[in-house]
CSV table of C-alpha atoms in Angstrom, one decimal:
chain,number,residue,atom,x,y,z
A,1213,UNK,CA,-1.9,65.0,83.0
A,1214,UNK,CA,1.3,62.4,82.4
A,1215,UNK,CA,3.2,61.8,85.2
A,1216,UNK,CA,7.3,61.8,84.5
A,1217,UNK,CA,10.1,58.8,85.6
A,1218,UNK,CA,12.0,60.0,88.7
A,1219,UNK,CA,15.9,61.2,87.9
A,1220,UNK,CA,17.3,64.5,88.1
A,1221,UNK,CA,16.8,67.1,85.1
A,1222,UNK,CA,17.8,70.6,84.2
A,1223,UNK,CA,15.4,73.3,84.0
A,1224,UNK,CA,15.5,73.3,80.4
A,1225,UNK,CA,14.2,69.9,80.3
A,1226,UNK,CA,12.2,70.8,82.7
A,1227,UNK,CA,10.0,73.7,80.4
A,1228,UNK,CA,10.0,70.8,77.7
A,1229,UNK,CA,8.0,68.3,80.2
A,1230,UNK,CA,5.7,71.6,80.5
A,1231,UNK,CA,5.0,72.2,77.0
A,1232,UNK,CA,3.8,68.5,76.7
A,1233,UNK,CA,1.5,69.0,79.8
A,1234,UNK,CA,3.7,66.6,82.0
A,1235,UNK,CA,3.6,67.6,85.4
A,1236,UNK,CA,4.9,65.2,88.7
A,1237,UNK,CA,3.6,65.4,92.3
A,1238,UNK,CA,6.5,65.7,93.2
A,1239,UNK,CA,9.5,68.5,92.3
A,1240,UNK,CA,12.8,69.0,94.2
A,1241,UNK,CA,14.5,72.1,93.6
A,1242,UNK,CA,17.9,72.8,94.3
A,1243,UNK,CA,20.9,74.8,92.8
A,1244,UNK,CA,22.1,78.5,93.0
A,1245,UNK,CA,20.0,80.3,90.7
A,1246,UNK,CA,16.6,81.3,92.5
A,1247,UNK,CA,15.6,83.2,89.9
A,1248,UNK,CA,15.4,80.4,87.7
A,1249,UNK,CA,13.2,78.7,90.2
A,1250,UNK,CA,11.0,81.7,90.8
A,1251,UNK,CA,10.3,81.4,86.9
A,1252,UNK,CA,9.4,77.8,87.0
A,1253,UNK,CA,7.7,78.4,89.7
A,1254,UNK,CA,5.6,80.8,87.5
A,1255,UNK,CA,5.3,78.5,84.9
A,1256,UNK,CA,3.8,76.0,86.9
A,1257,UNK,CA,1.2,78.1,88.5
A,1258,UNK,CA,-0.1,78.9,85.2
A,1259,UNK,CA,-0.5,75.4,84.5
A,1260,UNK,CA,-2.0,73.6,87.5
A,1261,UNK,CA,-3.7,76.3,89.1
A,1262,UNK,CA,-4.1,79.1,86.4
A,1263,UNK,CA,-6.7,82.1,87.7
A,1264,UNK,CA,-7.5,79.9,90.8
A,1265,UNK,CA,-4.3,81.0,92.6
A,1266,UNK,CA,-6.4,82.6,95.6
A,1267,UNK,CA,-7.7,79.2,96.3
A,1268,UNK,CA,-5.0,76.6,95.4
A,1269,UNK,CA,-1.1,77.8,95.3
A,1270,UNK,CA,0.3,77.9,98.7
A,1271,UNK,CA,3.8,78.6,100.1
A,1272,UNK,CA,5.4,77.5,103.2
A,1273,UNK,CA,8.4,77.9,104.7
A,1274,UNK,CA,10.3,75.6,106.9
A,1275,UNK,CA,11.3,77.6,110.0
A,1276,UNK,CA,8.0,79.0,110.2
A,1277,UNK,CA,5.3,75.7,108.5
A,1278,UNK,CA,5.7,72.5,110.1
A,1279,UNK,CA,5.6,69.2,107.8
A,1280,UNK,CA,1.9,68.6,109.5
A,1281,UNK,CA,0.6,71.9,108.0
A,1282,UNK,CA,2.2,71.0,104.2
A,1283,UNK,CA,1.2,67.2,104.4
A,1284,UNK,CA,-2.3,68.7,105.2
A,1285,UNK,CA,-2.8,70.9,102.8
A,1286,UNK,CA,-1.4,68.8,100.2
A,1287,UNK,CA,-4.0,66.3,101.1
A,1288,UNK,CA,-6.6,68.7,100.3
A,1289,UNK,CA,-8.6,68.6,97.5
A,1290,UNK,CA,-8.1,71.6,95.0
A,1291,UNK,CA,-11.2,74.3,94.4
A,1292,UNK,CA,-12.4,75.5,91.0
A,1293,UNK,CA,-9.4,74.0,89.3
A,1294,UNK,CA,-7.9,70.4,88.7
A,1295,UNK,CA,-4.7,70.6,90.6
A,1296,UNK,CA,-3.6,72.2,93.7
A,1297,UNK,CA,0.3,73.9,93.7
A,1298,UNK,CA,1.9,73.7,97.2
A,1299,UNK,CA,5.6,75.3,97.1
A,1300,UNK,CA,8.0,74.8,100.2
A,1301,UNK,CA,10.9,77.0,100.5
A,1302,UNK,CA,14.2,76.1,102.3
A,1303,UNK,CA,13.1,72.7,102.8
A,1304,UNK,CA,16.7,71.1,103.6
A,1305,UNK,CA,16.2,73.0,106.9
A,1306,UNK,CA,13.7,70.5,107.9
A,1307,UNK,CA,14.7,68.5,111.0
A,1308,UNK,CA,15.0,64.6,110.6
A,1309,UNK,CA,11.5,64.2,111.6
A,1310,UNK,CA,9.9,66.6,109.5
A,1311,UNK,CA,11.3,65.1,106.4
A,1312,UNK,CA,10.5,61.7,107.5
A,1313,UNK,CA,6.6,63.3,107.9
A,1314,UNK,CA,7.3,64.6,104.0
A,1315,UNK,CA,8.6,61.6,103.2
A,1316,UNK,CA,5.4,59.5,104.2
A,1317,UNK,CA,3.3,62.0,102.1
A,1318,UNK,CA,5.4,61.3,99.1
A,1319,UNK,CA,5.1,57.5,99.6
A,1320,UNK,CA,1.9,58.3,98.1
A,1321,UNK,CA,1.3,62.1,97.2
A,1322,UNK,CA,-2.6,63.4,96.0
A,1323,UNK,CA,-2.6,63.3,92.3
A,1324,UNK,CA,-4.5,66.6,92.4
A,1325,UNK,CA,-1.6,68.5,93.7
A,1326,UNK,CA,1.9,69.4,92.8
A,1327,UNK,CA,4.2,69.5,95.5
A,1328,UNK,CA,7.4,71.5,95.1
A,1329,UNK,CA,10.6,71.0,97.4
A,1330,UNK,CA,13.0,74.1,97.1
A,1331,UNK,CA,16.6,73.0,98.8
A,1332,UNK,CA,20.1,74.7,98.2
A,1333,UNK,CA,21.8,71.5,97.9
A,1334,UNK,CA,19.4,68.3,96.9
A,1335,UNK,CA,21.8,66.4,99.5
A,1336,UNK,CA,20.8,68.0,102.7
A,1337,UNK,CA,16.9,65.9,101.4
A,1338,UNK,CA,17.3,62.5,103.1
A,1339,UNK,CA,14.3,60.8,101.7
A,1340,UNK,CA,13.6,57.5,101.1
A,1341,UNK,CA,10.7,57.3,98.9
A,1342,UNK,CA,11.6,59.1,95.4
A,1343,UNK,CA,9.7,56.7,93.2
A,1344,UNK,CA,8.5,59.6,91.5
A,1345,UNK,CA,9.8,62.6,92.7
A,1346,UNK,CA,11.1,65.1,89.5
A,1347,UNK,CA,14.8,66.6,90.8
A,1348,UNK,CA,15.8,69.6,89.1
A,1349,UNK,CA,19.0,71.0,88.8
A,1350,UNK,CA,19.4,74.9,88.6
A,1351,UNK,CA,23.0,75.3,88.8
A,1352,UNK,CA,24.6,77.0,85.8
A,1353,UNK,CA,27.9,77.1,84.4
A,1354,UNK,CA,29.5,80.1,83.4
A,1355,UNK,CA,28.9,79.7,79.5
A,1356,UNK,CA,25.0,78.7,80.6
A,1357,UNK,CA,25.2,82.2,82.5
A,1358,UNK,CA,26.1,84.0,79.7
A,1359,UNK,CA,23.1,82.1,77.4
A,1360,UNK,CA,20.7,83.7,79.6
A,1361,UNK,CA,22.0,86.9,79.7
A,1362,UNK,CA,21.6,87.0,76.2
A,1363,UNK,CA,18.1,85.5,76.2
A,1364,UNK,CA,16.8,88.0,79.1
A,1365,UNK,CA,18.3,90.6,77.2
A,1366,UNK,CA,16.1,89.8,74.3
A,1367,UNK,CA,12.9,89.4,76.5
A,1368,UNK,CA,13.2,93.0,77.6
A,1369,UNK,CA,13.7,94.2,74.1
A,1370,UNK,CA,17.7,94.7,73.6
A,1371,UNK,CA,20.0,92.8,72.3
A,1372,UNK,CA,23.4,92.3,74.6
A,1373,UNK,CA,27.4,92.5,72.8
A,1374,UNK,CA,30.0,89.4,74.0
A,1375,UNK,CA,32.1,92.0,75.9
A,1376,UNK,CA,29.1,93.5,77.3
A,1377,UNK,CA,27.7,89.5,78.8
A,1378,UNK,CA,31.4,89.5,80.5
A,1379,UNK,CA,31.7,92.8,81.9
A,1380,UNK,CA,28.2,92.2,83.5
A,1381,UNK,CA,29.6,89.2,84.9
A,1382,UNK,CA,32.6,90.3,86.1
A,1383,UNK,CA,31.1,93.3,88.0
A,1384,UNK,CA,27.5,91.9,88.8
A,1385,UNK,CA,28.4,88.0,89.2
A,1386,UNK,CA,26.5,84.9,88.9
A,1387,UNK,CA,23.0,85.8,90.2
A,1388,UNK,CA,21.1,86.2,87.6
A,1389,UNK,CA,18.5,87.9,90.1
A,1390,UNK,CA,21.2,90.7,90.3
A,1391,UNK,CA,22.1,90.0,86.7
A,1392,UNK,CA,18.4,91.0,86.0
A,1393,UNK,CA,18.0,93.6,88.1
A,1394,UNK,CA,21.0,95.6,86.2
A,1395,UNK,CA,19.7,94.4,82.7
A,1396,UNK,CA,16.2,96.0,83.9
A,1397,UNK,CA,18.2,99.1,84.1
A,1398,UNK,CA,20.5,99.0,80.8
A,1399,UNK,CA,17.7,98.3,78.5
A,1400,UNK,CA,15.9,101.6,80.1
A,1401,UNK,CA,19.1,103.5,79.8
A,1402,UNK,CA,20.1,102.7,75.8
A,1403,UNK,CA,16.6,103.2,74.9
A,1404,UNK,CA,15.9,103.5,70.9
A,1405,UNK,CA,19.7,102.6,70.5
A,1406,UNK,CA,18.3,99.0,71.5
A,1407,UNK,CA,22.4,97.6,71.9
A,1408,UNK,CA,24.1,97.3,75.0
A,1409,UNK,CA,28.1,97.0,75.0
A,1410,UNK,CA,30.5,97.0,77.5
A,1411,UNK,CA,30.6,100.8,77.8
A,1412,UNK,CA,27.2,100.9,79.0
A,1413,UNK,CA,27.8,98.1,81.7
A,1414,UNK,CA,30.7,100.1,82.7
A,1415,UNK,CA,28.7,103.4,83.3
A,1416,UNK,CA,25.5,102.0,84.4
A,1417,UNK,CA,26.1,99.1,86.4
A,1418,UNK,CA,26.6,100.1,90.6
A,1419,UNK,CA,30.3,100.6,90.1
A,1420,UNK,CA,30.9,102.3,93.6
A,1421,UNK,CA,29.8,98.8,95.1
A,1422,UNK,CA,32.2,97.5,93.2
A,1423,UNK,CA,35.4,99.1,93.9
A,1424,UNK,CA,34.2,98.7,97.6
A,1425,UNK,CA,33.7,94.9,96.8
A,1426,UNK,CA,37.4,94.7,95.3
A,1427,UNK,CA,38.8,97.4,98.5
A,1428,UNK,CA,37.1,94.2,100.5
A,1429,UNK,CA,38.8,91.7,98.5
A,1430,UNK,CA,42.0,93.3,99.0
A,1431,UNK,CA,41.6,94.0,102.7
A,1432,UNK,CA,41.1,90.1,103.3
A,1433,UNK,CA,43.9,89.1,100.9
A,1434,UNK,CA,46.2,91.6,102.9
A,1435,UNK,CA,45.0,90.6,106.0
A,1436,UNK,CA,44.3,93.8,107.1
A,1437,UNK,CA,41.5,93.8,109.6
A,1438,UNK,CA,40.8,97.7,109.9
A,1439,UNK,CA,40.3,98.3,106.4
A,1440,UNK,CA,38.4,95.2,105.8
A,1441,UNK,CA,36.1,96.5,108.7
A,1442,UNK,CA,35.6,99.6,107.3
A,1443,UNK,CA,34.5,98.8,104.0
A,1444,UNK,CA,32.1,96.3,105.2
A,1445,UNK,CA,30.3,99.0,107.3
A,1446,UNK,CA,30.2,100.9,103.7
A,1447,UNK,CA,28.7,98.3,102.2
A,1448,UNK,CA,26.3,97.9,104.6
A,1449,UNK,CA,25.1,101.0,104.7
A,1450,UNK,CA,24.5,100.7,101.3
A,1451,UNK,CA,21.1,98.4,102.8
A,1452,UNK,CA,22.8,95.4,100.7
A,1453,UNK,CA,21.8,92.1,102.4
A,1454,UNK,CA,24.5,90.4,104.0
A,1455,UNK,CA,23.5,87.3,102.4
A,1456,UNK,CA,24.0,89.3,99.3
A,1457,UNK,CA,27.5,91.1,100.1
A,1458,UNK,CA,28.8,87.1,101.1
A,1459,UNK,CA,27.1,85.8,97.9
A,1460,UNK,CA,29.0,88.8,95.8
A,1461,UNK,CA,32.4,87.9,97.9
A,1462,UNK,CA,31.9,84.3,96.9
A,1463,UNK,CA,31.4,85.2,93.0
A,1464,UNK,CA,34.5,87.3,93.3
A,1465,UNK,CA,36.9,85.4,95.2
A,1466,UNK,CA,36.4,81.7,93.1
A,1467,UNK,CA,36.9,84.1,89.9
A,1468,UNK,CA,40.6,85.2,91.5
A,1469,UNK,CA,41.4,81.3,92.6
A,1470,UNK,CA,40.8,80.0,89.0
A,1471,UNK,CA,42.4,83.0,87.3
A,1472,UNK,CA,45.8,81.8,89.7
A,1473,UNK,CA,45.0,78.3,88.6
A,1474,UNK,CA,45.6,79.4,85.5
A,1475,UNK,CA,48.2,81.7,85.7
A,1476,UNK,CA,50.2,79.5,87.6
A,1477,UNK,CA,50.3,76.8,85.1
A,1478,UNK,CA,51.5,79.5,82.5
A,1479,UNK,CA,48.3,79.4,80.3
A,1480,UNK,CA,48.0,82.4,77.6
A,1481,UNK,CA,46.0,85.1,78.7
A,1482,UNK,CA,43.7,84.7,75.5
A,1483,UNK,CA,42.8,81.6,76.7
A,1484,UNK,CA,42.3,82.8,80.2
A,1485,UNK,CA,40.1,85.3,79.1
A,1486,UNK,CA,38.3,82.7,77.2
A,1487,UNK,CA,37.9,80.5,79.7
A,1488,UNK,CA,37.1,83.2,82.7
A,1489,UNK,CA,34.6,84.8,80.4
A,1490,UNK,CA,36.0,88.7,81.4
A,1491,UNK,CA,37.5,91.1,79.5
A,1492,UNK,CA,41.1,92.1,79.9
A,1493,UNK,CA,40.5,95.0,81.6
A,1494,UNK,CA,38.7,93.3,84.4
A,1495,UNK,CA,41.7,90.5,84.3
A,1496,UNK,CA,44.3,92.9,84.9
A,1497,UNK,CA,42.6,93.9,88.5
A,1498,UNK,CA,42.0,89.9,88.9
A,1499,UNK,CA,45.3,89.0,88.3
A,1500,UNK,CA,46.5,92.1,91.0
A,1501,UNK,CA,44.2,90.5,93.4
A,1502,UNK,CA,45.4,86.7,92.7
A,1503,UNK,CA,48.8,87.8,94.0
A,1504,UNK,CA,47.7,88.1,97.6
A,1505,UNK,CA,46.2,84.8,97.9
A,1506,UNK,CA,48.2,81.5,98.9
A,1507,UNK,CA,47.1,77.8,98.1
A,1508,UNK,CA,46.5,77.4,102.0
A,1509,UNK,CA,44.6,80.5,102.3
A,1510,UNK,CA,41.9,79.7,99.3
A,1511,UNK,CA,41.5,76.1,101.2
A,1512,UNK,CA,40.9,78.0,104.8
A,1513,UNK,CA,38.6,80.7,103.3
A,1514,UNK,CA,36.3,78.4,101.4
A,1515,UNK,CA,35.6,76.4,104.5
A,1516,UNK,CA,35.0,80.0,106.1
A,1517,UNK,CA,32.6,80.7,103.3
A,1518,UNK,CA,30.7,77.5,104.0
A,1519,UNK,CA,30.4,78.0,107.3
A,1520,UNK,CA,29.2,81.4,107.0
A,1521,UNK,CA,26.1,80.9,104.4
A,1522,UNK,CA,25.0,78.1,106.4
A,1523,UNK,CA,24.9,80.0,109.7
A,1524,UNK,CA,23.4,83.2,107.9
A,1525,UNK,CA,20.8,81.2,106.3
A,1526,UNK,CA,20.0,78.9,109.9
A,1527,UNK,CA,21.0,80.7,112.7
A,1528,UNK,CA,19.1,83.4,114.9
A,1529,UNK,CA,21.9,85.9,115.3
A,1530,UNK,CA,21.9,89.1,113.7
A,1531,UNK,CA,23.5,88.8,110.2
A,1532,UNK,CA,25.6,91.8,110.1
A,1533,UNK,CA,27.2,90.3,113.5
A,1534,UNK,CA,27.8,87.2,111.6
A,1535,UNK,CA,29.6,88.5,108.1
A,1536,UNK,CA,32.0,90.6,110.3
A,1537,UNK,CA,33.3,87.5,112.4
A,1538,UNK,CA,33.3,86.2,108.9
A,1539,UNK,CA,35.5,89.1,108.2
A,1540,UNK,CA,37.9,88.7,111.4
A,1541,UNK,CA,38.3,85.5,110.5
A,1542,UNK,CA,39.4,85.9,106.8
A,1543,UNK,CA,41.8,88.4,108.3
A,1544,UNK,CA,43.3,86.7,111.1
């Protein structure tokens, strides 16, 4: 197999490199879609390891797999098959140390295996040896978003309307794990009919969550700790992982600041629209919630937000204990 120059790609490029059979040692993984990277991660089974899975794919993860135990296996000649697949998740939680054990490996990785670093942000990676190391980017914009809404639509047999791919957005968000999920459902529920439109988002997709997510929204911008409280303990009870309820939070609260960008510098609501990707019946509830949200309280609360998916993602303290301090905090 061809081995690939080292700079950062996207994952379409990346599915190209695997259609000409060009696979690197080495793969760094970062961005906000993980169900992109669960795909590729597919892909890429089927290629290196194909029906020898039991023998050569592994998966570590960094709070629980030291850099010893990956290096190791890694080192390890592959069974039955001509490469060996050896995933590691959360990687950017390695301690200085670790990494610079990874980094040593990837000085000079096995050519029988294909190592895969999964990171939220390539940054938090301090390595010094990258001669050959593939990063892939798996951020997407929201126009990207709404290309493979349409695409996963097609995949399950449906085909997906314009006002439809921005309702789903505007209730669902960015994820396209969650985005998925709800497609999953829609293209069960229009059946022989085979189009989904808005209307269908409307009645299908968890609306209750999200008139508790926009209650939430509300509570925060109004500072009103009580209420805030109260629908956070709805939503959890709902079993939705706090990670989850932060990551929906997030979605909805960077759709209200650049909706006030906007609005504040007089832009046409057509072009708003356009440029939010929502339809103007979501807008009008955006626009209601813009109102309570200052300049110096979008600056505060996205500190607040970074602070919080870190800790939820690193710390040992139970999560619901963290999103309400989160909460408080908002509030206060």
């Amino acid at each position: 197999m061809k081995k690939t120059r080292s700079y950062k790609i996207n994952y379409t490029e990346l599915y190209k490199r695997f259609s000409r059979n060009e696979i690197s040692p080495v793969y760094i993984f970062s961005g906000n879609q993980a169900y992109l990277m669960d795909e590729a991660i597919s892909e890429l089974k089927k290629i290196t390891v194909g029906a020898s899975s039991d023998f050569n794919f592994s998966l570590f993860y960094s709070d629980s797999n030291s850099a010893r135990e990956i290096v190791e296996t890694a080192k390890t000649y592959p069974m039955l098959s001509r490469m060996r697949l050896v995933v590691v998740k959360n990687a950017d939680r390695f301690s200085d140390s670790e990494l610079g054990y990874l980094d040593s490996y990837i000085s000079s990785p096995s050519p029988s295996t294909c190592l895969v670093l999964i990171a939220e942000e390539e940054k938090d990676l301090s390595l010094e040896n990258k001669k050959g190391v593939v990063y892939v980017d798996f951020a997407l914009d929201t126009k990207d978003i709404s290309k493979q809404i349409i695409l996963e639509a097609k995949k399950l047999g449906c085909e997906i309307t314009k006002e439809a791919v921005e309702t789903l957005i505007s209730l669902v968000g960015d994820k396209l794990q969650d985005i998925h999920r709800e497609l999953q459902k829609l293209a069960l529920f229009v059946g022989n009919r085979i189009k989904i439109g808005a209307e269908d988002v409307e009645k299908l997709t968890e609306k209750e969550k999200f008139e508790d997510l926009f209650q939430l929204i509300n509570a925060i911008g109004e500072k009103n700790k009580k209420k805030a409280l109260k629908v956070l303990l709805d939503l959890e009870a709902t079993k939705e992982e706090p990670l989850v309820i932060l990551n929906k939070i997030s979605w909805r609260l960077r759709l209200i600041w650049k909706a006030k960008e906007l609005i504040d510098k007089n832009v046409p609501q057509d072009e708003i629209l356009k440029q939010l990707r929502t339809s103007s019946g979501a807008f009008y509830y955006i626009r209601q919630e813009a109102k309570n949200f200052s300049y110096n309280d979008i600056k505060r609360i996205n500190q607040a937000l970074y602070d919080c998916d870190r800790t939820l993602k690193t710390a040992y303290i139970p999560k619901n204990l963290t999103l309400t301090k989160f909460i408080l905090e908002l509030c206060s």
